[in-house]
Amino acid sequence: MRPVRVVLAATFLGALALGCSTAPGSGPDAVAEQVAGAAGPPSATETELDAEPRVDADAGPTTVVDGVPMGYRPDAQGAEAAAREFVRATASMVTMAPEAAVAAQRVMAASAAEEDLVASRSSELQNIWGSAGREDLSYWYTPIASRASMRGAEEALAEVWYVGVLRSSLTPGLQTWRTASFRLVWEDDDWRVHEESEVVGPVPTSSLREPPTSTSAEMNSLLEGFEPAWAGAGR
């Protein structure tokens, strides 16, 4: 297969390394504004539809290799499931030891792109650790939406819109909304990253009434006992 040029401009880890502005959080007033004038609770049908999984469970993953969920179906839904898990795995690298992060990146990478992906990811992680430190470092991530389409029998384009929050003793809460794009190739009986890029947004509007929590101590107090909703998020 003809090699594809690797693109790593403005990845989500790079955005964290460079710094993003924090947005005001939402609170009870913001929620009240959103539901004001509503006729009542959602119907049973609406609730059921909202609970439907976006990706077919049979699409994968089926195993874990060096901390990365792998084993996907060779179709568009398998590629979509892979992209969601690859963003999650990349977010988890923030709290991994450097050698573990490199091993995880190698698992996801296509052979033609492996060394470039590893070098870029290692540089991004070093920048994050240099600015945010390693003490009490966490990165909570959740996907909002995703899509994928085939580009031939063994190539797919998959995109994931997600939100993440980076926290450490030096960073009380750094929020980022981004869309990750992956060009995946079917290699060694699984989907691998041959090219990736990211863009900022879309970013939802927050309530202007409430400022962000300003210190790590306040954030830790408010989130005591909470666990990230997306399984495997680094902390």
PDB file of C-alpha atoms in Angstrom:
ATOM      1  CA  MET A   1       0.000   0.000   0.000  1.00  0.00           C
ATOM      2  CA  ARG A   2       1.282   3.443  -0.878  1.00  0.00           C
ATOM      3  CA  PRO A   3       2.489   5.264   2.271  1.00  0.00           C
ATOM      4  CA  VAL A   4       0.427   8.236   3.416  1.00  0.00           C
ATOM      5  CA  ARG A   5       2.101  11.387   4.734  1.00  0.00           C
ATOM      6  CA  VAL A   6       1.745  11.703   8.487  1.00  0.00           C
ATOM      7  CA  VAL A   7       0.141  14.932   9.714  1.00  0.00           C
ATOM      8  CA  LEU A   8       0.350  15.822  13.401  1.00  0.00           C
ATOM      9  CA  ALA A   9      -0.328  19.552  13.302  1.00  0.00           C
ATOM     10  CA  ALA A  10      -2.202  20.861  16.357  1.00  0.00           C
ATOM     11  CA  THR A  11      -3.012  17.525  17.996  1.00  0.00           C
ATOM     12  CA  PHE A  12      -4.952  17.653  21.235  1.00  0.00           C
ATOM     13  CA  LEU A  13      -1.822  16.989  23.282  1.00  0.00           C
ATOM     14  CA  GLY A  14      -0.085  19.807  21.439  1.00  0.00           C
ATOM     15  CA  ALA A  15      -2.984  22.073  22.307  1.00  0.00           C
ATOM     16  CA  LEU A  16      -2.554  21.227  25.964  1.00  0.00           C
ATOM     17  CA  ALA A  17       1.168  21.821  25.743  1.00  0.00           C
ATOM     18  CA  LEU A  18       0.639  25.258  24.213  1.00  0.00           C
ATOM     19  CA  GLY A  19      -2.216  26.064  26.606  1.00  0.00           C
ATOM     20  CA  CYS A  20      -5.925  26.666  26.112  1.00  0.00           C
ATOM     21  CA  SER A  21      -8.138  29.276  27.728  1.00  0.00           C
ATOM     22  CA  THR A  22     -10.491  27.965  30.366  1.00  0.00           C
ATOM     23  CA  ALA A  23     -14.190  28.574  29.852  1.00  0.00           C
ATOM     24  CA  PRO A  24     -16.702  29.376  32.606  1.00  0.00           C
ATOM     25  CA  GLY A  25     -18.372  26.280  33.990  1.00  0.00           C
ATOM     26  CA  SER A  26     -22.065  25.649  34.029  1.00  0.00           C
ATOM     27  CA  GLY A  27     -24.046  25.503  37.234  1.00  0.00           C
ATOM     28  CA  PRO A  28     -27.603  25.318  38.584  1.00  0.00           C
ATOM     29  CA  ASP A  29     -28.537  28.689  37.078  1.00  0.00           C
ATOM     30  CA  ALA A  30     -27.269  27.599  33.674  1.00  0.00           C
ATOM     31  CA  VAL A  31     -29.254  24.383  33.865  1.00  0.00           C
ATOM     32  CA  ALA A  32     -32.342  26.313  34.916  1.00  0.00           C
ATOM     33  CA  GLU A  33     -31.944  28.604  31.916  1.00  0.00           C
ATOM     34  CA  GLN A  34     -31.785  25.639  29.550  1.00  0.00           C
ATOM     35  CA  VAL A  35     -34.915  23.944  30.878  1.00  0.00           C
ATOM     36  CA  ALA A  36     -36.974  27.070  31.552  1.00  0.00           C
ATOM     37  CA  GLY A  37     -40.345  26.815  29.868  1.00  0.00           C
ATOM     38  CA  ALA A  38     -39.997  23.079  29.195  1.00  0.00           C
ATOM     39  CA  ALA A  39     -43.297  21.214  29.074  1.00  0.00           C
ATOM     40  CA  GLY A  40     -42.069  18.449  31.369  1.00  0.00           C
ATOM     41  CA  PRO A  41     -39.726  15.443  31.551  1.00  0.00           C
ATOM     42  CA  PRO A  42     -38.734  13.668  28.322  1.00  0.00           C
ATOM     43  CA  SER A  43     -41.029  10.923  27.117  1.00  0.00           C
ATOM     44  CA  ALA A  44     -40.089   7.272  27.505  1.00  0.00           C
ATOM     45  CA  THR A  45     -39.422   7.081  23.773  1.00  0.00           C
ATOM     46  CA  GLU A  46     -36.996  10.021  23.877  1.00  0.00           C
ATOM     47  CA  THR A  47     -35.156   8.549  26.843  1.00  0.00           C
ATOM     48  CA  GLU A  48     -34.848   5.201  25.131  1.00  0.00           C
ATOM     49  CA  LEU A  49     -33.490   6.754  21.934  1.00  0.00           C
ATOM     50  CA  ASP A  50     -30.937   8.808  23.854  1.00  0.00           C
ATOM     51  CA  ALA A  51     -29.696   5.628  25.520  1.00  0.00           C
ATOM     52  CA  GLU A  52     -28.984   3.848  22.244  1.00  0.00           C
ATOM     53  CA  PRO A  53     -25.241   3.115  21.769  1.00  0.00           C
ATOM     54  CA  ARG A  54     -23.634   5.001  18.887  1.00  0.00           C
ATOM     55  CA  VAL A  55     -21.216   2.230  17.909  1.00  0.00           C
ATOM     56  CA  ASP A  56     -22.119  -1.441  17.459  1.00  0.00           C
ATOM     57  CA  ALA A  57     -20.688  -3.428  20.375  1.00  0.00           C
ATOM     58  CA  ASP A  58     -19.632  -6.168  17.954  1.00  0.00           C
ATOM     59  CA  ALA A  59     -17.405  -3.685  16.103  1.00  0.00           C
ATOM     60  CA  GLY A  60     -14.704  -4.034  18.795  1.00  0.00           C
ATOM     61  CA  PRO A  61     -12.489  -3.858  20.700  1.00  0.00           C
ATOM     62  CA  THR A  62     -11.864  -7.479  21.641  1.00  0.00           C
ATOM     63  CA  THR A  63      -8.493  -7.280  23.410  1.00  0.00           C
ATOM     64  CA  VAL A  64      -5.999  -4.885  25.014  1.00  0.00           C
ATOM     65  CA  VAL A  65      -2.375  -4.556  23.885  1.00  0.00           C
ATOM     66  CA  ASP A  66       0.012  -2.408  25.956  1.00  0.00           C
ATOM     67  CA  GLY A  67      -2.922  -0.502  27.392  1.00  0.00           C
ATOM     68  CA  VAL A  68      -4.591   0.091  24.015  1.00  0.00           C
ATOM     69  CA  PRO A  69      -7.934  -1.580  23.186  1.00  0.00           C
ATOM     70  CA  MET A  70      -7.510  -3.410  19.868  1.00  0.00           C
ATOM     71  CA  GLY A  71      -9.347  -5.950  17.757  1.00  0.00           C
ATOM     72  CA  TYR A  72     -11.836  -4.238  15.441  1.00  0.00           C
ATOM     73  CA  ARG A  73     -14.087  -5.227  12.602  1.00  0.00           C
ATOM     74  CA  PRO A  74     -12.773  -4.348   9.111  1.00  0.00           C
ATOM     75  CA  ASP A  75     -15.657  -1.996   8.292  1.00  0.00           C
ATOM     76  CA  ALA A  76     -16.758   1.599   8.950  1.00  0.00           C
ATOM     77  CA  GLN A  77     -18.191   0.834  12.391  1.00  0.00           C
ATOM     78  CA  GLY A  78     -15.015  -0.948  13.369  1.00  0.00           C
ATOM     79  CA  ALA A  79     -12.988   2.068  12.242  1.00  0.00           C
ATOM     80  CA  GLU A  80     -15.266   4.389  14.227  1.00  0.00           C
ATOM     81  CA  ALA A  81     -14.859   2.273  17.361  1.00  0.00           C
ATOM     82  CA  ALA A  82     -11.090   2.246  16.846  1.00  0.00           C
ATOM     83  CA  ALA A  83     -10.927   6.033  16.511  1.00  0.00           C
ATOM     84  CA  ARG A  84     -12.872   6.557  19.734  1.00  0.00           C
ATOM     85  CA  GLU A  85     -10.567   4.195  21.599  1.00  0.00           C
ATOM     86  CA  PHE A  86      -7.431   5.698  20.036  1.00  0.00           C
ATOM     87  CA  VAL A  87      -8.375   9.166  21.299  1.00  0.00           C
ATOM     88  CA  ARG A  88      -9.034   7.674  24.722  1.00  0.00           C
ATOM     89  CA  ALA A  89      -5.708   5.841  24.707  1.00  0.00           C
ATOM     90  CA  THR A  90      -3.866   8.990  23.662  1.00  0.00           C
ATOM     91  CA  ALA A  91      -5.490  10.922  26.516  1.00  0.00           C
ATOM     92  CA  SER A  92      -4.378   8.215  28.939  1.00  0.00           C
ATOM     93  CA  MET A  93      -0.764   8.669  27.820  1.00  0.00           C
ATOM     94  CA  VAL A  94      -0.657  11.927  29.785  1.00  0.00           C
ATOM     95  CA  THR A  95      -0.457   9.940  33.030  1.00  0.00           C
ATOM     96  CA  MET A  96       1.672   7.043  31.721  1.00  0.00           C
ATOM     97  CA  ALA A  97       5.382   6.574  32.214  1.00  0.00           C
ATOM     98  CA  PRO A  98       7.241   7.701  29.058  1.00  0.00           C
ATOM     99  CA  GLU A  99       8.180   4.160  28.024  1.00  0.00           C
ATOM    100  CA  ALA A 100       4.589   2.965  28.442  1.00  0.00           C
ATOM    101  CA  ALA A 101       3.289   5.857  26.344  1.00  0.00           C
ATOM    102  CA  VAL A 102       5.729   5.014  23.548  1.00  0.00           C
ATOM    103  CA  ALA A 103       4.680   1.359  23.621  1.00  0.00           C
ATOM    104  CA  ALA A 104       1.008   2.342  23.418  1.00  0.00           C
ATOM    105  CA  GLN A 105       1.658   4.663  20.482  1.00  0.00           C
ATOM    106  CA  ARG A 106       3.470   1.913  18.595  1.00  0.00           C
ATOM    107  CA  VAL A 107       0.479  -0.397  18.986  1.00  0.00           C
ATOM    108  CA  MET A 108      -1.845   2.123  17.306  1.00  0.00           C
ATOM    109  CA  ALA A 109       0.521   3.204  14.524  1.00  0.00           C
ATOM    110  CA  ALA A 110       0.728   1.824  11.010  1.00  0.00           C
ATOM    111  CA  SER A 111       4.232   0.630  10.151  1.00  0.00           C
ATOM    112  CA  ALA A 112       4.913   3.433   7.659  1.00  0.00           C
ATOM    113  CA  ALA A 113       3.943   6.108  10.193  1.00  0.00           C
ATOM    114  CA  GLU A 114       5.239   4.553  13.419  1.00  0.00           C
ATOM    115  CA  GLU A 115       8.480   6.449  14.004  1.00  0.00           C
ATOM    116  CA  ASP A 116       7.000   9.847  13.122  1.00  0.00           C
ATOM    117  CA  LEU A 117       4.000   9.270  15.381  1.00  0.00           C
ATOM    118  CA  VAL A 118       6.171   8.144  18.293  1.00  0.00           C
ATOM    119  CA  ALA A 119       8.539  11.098  17.958  1.00  0.00           C
ATOM    120  CA  SER A 120       5.731  13.653  17.759  1.00  0.00           C
ATOM    121  CA  ARG A 121       3.779  12.160  20.655  1.00  0.00           C
ATOM    122  CA  SER A 122       6.861  11.966  22.868  1.00  0.00           C
ATOM    123  CA  SER A 123       7.642  15.635  22.226  1.00  0.00           C
ATOM    124  CA  GLU A 124       4.055  16.677  23.005  1.00  0.00           C
ATOM    125  CA  LEU A 125       4.016  14.716  26.264  1.00  0.00           C
ATOM    126  CA  GLN A 126       7.314  16.225  27.374  1.00  0.00           C
ATOM    127  CA  ASN A 127       5.865  19.703  26.787  1.00  0.00           C
ATOM    128  CA  ILE A 128       2.776  18.899  28.851  1.00  0.00           C
ATOM    129  CA  TRP A 129       4.783  17.429  31.703  1.00  0.00           C
ATOM    130  CA  GLY A 130       7.118  20.411  31.611  1.00  0.00           C
ATOM    131  CA  SER A 131       4.267  22.918  31.961  1.00  0.00           C
ATOM    132  CA  ALA A 132       1.675  21.036  34.037  1.00  0.00           C
ATOM    133  CA  GLY A 133       4.078  18.909  36.073  1.00  0.00           C
ATOM    134  CA  ARG A 134       3.469  15.275  37.057  1.00  0.00           C
ATOM    135  CA  GLU A 135       2.112  15.798  40.584  1.00  0.00           C
ATOM    136  CA  ASP A 136      -1.595  14.874  40.866  1.00  0.00           C
ATOM    137  CA  LEU A 137      -1.804  14.929  37.074  1.00  0.00           C
ATOM    138  CA  SER A 138      -5.004  13.693  35.452  1.00  0.00           C
ATOM    139  CA  TYR A 139      -6.695  13.976  32.082  1.00  0.00           C
ATOM    140  CA  TRP A 140     -10.408  13.185  31.994  1.00  0.00           C
ATOM    141  CA  TYR A 141     -11.845  12.659  28.551  1.00  0.00           C
ATOM    142  CA  THR A 142     -15.161  11.722  27.019  1.00  0.00           C
ATOM    143  CA  PRO A 143     -16.284  11.444  23.381  1.00  0.00           C
ATOM    144  CA  ILE A 144     -19.344  13.454  22.377  1.00  0.00           C
ATOM    145  CA  ALA A 145     -19.902  12.142  18.854  1.00  0.00           C
ATOM    146  CA  SER A 146     -18.080  10.271  16.096  1.00  0.00           C
ATOM    147  CA  ARG A 147     -18.402   9.148  12.498  1.00  0.00           C
ATOM    148  CA  ALA A 148     -16.465   7.049   9.984  1.00  0.00           C
ATOM    149  CA  SER A 149     -16.549   6.077   6.322  1.00  0.00           C
ATOM    150  CA  MET A 150     -14.589   3.655   4.189  1.00  0.00           C
ATOM    151  CA  ARG A 151     -12.078   4.917   1.636  1.00  0.00           C
ATOM    152  CA  GLY A 152     -11.545   1.681  -0.232  1.00  0.00           C
ATOM    153  CA  ALA A 153     -11.407  -1.883   1.049  1.00  0.00           C
ATOM    154  CA  GLU A 154      -8.561  -1.310   3.536  1.00  0.00           C
ATOM    155  CA  GLU A 155      -8.679   2.389   4.400  1.00  0.00           C
ATOM    156  CA  ALA A 156     -11.106   4.488   6.440  1.00  0.00           C
ATOM    157  CA  LEU A 157     -11.563   8.064   7.624  1.00  0.00           C
ATOM    158  CA  ALA A 158     -12.852   8.419  11.196  1.00  0.00           C
ATOM    159  CA  GLU A 159     -13.536  11.534  13.285  1.00  0.00           C
ATOM    160  CA  VAL A 160     -14.238  12.010  16.992  1.00  0.00           C
ATOM    161  CA  TRP A 161     -15.561  15.157  18.696  1.00  0.00           C
ATOM    162  CA  TYR A 162     -14.557  15.114  22.348  1.00  0.00           C
ATOM    163  CA  VAL A 163     -13.987  17.175  25.469  1.00  0.00           C
ATOM    164  CA  GLY A 164     -11.125  16.786  27.906  1.00  0.00           C
ATOM    165  CA  VAL A 165     -10.090  18.361  31.196  1.00  0.00           C
ATOM    166  CA  LEU A 166      -6.437  18.426  32.268  1.00  0.00           C
ATOM    167  CA  ARG A 167      -5.740  18.867  35.978  1.00  0.00           C
ATOM    168  CA  SER A 168      -2.622  18.893  38.130  1.00  0.00           C
ATOM    169  CA  SER A 169      -1.192  20.650  41.158  1.00  0.00           C
ATOM    170  CA  LEU A 170      -0.246  23.476  38.767  1.00  0.00           C
ATOM    171  CA  THR A 171      -3.382  23.399  36.602  1.00  0.00           C
ATOM    172  CA  PRO A 172      -6.782  23.524  38.368  1.00  0.00           C
ATOM    173  CA  GLY A 173      -8.764  22.648  35.247  1.00  0.00           C
ATOM    174  CA  LEU A 174      -7.807  23.152  31.591  1.00  0.00           C
ATOM    175  CA  GLN A 175     -10.746  22.437  29.282  1.00  0.00           C
ATOM    176  CA  THR A 176     -10.397  21.570  25.600  1.00  0.00           C
ATOM    177  CA  TRP A 177     -13.022  20.799  22.942  1.00  0.00           C
ATOM    178  CA  ARG A 178     -11.562  19.278  19.794  1.00  0.00           C
ATOM    179  CA  THR A 179     -12.302  17.119  16.762  1.00  0.00           C
ATOM    180  CA  ALA A 180      -9.746  14.418  16.004  1.00  0.00           C
ATOM    181  CA  SER A 181      -9.454  12.988  12.485  1.00  0.00           C
ATOM    182  CA  PHE A 182      -7.783   9.672  11.690  1.00  0.00           C
ATOM    183  CA  ARG A 183      -6.898   8.092   8.387  1.00  0.00           C
ATOM    184  CA  LEU A 184      -6.807   4.421   9.284  1.00  0.00           C
ATOM    185  CA  VAL A 185      -5.406   1.491   7.318  1.00  0.00           C
ATOM    186  CA  TRP A 186      -6.136  -2.199   7.765  1.00  0.00           C
ATOM    187  CA  GLU A 187      -2.802  -3.714   8.722  1.00  0.00           C
ATOM    188  CA  ASP A 188      -1.970  -6.935  10.616  1.00  0.00           C
ATOM    189  CA  ASP A 189      -5.687  -7.732  10.919  1.00  0.00           C
ATOM    190  CA  ASP A 190      -6.601  -4.489  12.672  1.00  0.00           C
ATOM    191  CA  TRP A 191      -7.095  -0.749  12.164  1.00  0.00           C
ATOM    192  CA  ARG A 192      -3.909   1.334  12.561  1.00  0.00           C
ATOM    193  CA  VAL A 193      -3.264   5.087  12.422  1.00  0.00           C
ATOM    194  CA  HIS A 194      -1.565   6.180   9.214  1.00  0.00           C
ATOM    195  CA  GLU A 195      -2.358   9.876   9.494  1.00  0.00           C
ATOM    196  CA  GLU A 196      -3.971  12.043  12.155  1.00  0.00           C
ATOM    197  CA  SER A 197      -4.816  15.673  12.778  1.00  0.00           C
ATOM    198  CA  GLU A 198      -6.988  17.763  15.083  1.00  0.00           C
ATOM    199  CA  VAL A 199      -8.855  21.047  15.040  1.00  0.00           C
ATOM    200  CA  VAL A 200     -10.292  23.137  17.865  1.00  0.00           C
ATOM    201  CA  GLY A 201     -14.020  22.837  18.470  1.00  0.00           C
ATOM    202  CA  PRO A 202     -16.813  23.052  17.979  1.00  0.00           C
ATOM    203  CA  VAL A 203     -16.930  24.688  21.421  1.00  0.00           C
ATOM    204  CA  PRO A 204     -20.330  24.977  23.169  1.00  0.00           C
ATOM    205  CA  THR A 205     -21.290  28.258  24.827  1.00  0.00           C
ATOM    206  CA  SER A 206     -21.011  28.244  28.625  1.00  0.00           C
ATOM    207  CA  SER A 207     -23.013  30.234  31.125  1.00  0.00           C
ATOM    208  CA  LEU A 208     -21.524  33.699  31.505  1.00  0.00           C
ATOM    209  CA  ARG A 209     -22.774  33.951  35.081  1.00  0.00           C
ATOM    210  CA  GLU A 210     -20.363  31.486  36.628  1.00  0.00           C
ATOM    211  CA  PRO A 211     -16.560  31.834  36.625  1.00  0.00           C
ATOM    212  CA  PRO A 212     -14.366  28.721  36.443  1.00  0.00           C
ATOM    213  CA  THR A 213     -13.170  27.179  39.708  1.00  0.00           C
ATOM    214  CA  SER A 214      -9.992  29.102  40.359  1.00  0.00           C
ATOM    215  CA  THR A 215      -7.739  26.830  42.418  1.00  0.00           C
ATOM    216  CA  SER A 216      -6.706  23.189  42.478  1.00  0.00           C
ATOM    217  CA  ALA A 217      -7.911  22.889  46.076  1.00  0.00           C
ATOM    218  CA  GLU A 218     -11.417  24.071  45.146  1.00  0.00           C
ATOM    219  CA  MET A 219     -11.556  21.712  42.172  1.00  0.00           C
ATOM    220  CA  ASN A 220     -10.354  18.757  44.230  1.00  0.00           C
ATOM    221  CA  SER A 221     -12.899  19.477  46.950  1.00  0.00           C
ATOM    222  CA  LEU A 222     -15.798  19.655  44.503  1.00  0.00           C
ATOM    223  CA  LEU A 223     -14.761  16.470  42.668  1.00  0.00           C
ATOM    224  CA  GLU A 224     -13.830  14.353  45.692  1.00  0.00           C
ATOM    225  CA  GLY A 225     -15.064  10.819  45.118  1.00  0.00           C
ATOM    226  CA  PHE A 226     -15.822  11.365  41.420  1.00  0.00           C
ATOM    227  CA  GLU A 227     -14.429   8.988  38.816  1.00  0.00           C
ATOM    228  CA  PRO A 228     -14.063   9.789  35.105  1.00  0.00           C
ATOM    229  CA  ALA A 229     -17.064   8.499  33.163  1.00  0.00           C
ATOM    230  CA  TRP A 230     -14.940   7.248  30.264  1.00  0.00           C
ATOM    231  CA  ALA A 231     -13.281   4.003  31.369  1.00  0.00           C
ATOM    232  CA  GLY A 232      -9.497   4.180  31.372  1.00  0.00           C
ATOM    233  CA  ALA A 233      -9.142   7.966  31.547  1.00  0.00           C
ATOM    234  CA  GLY A 234      -5.816   8.811  33.086  1.00  0.00           C
ATOM    235  CA  ARG A 235      -5.573  10.077  36.621  1.00  0.00           C
TER     236      ARG A 235
END
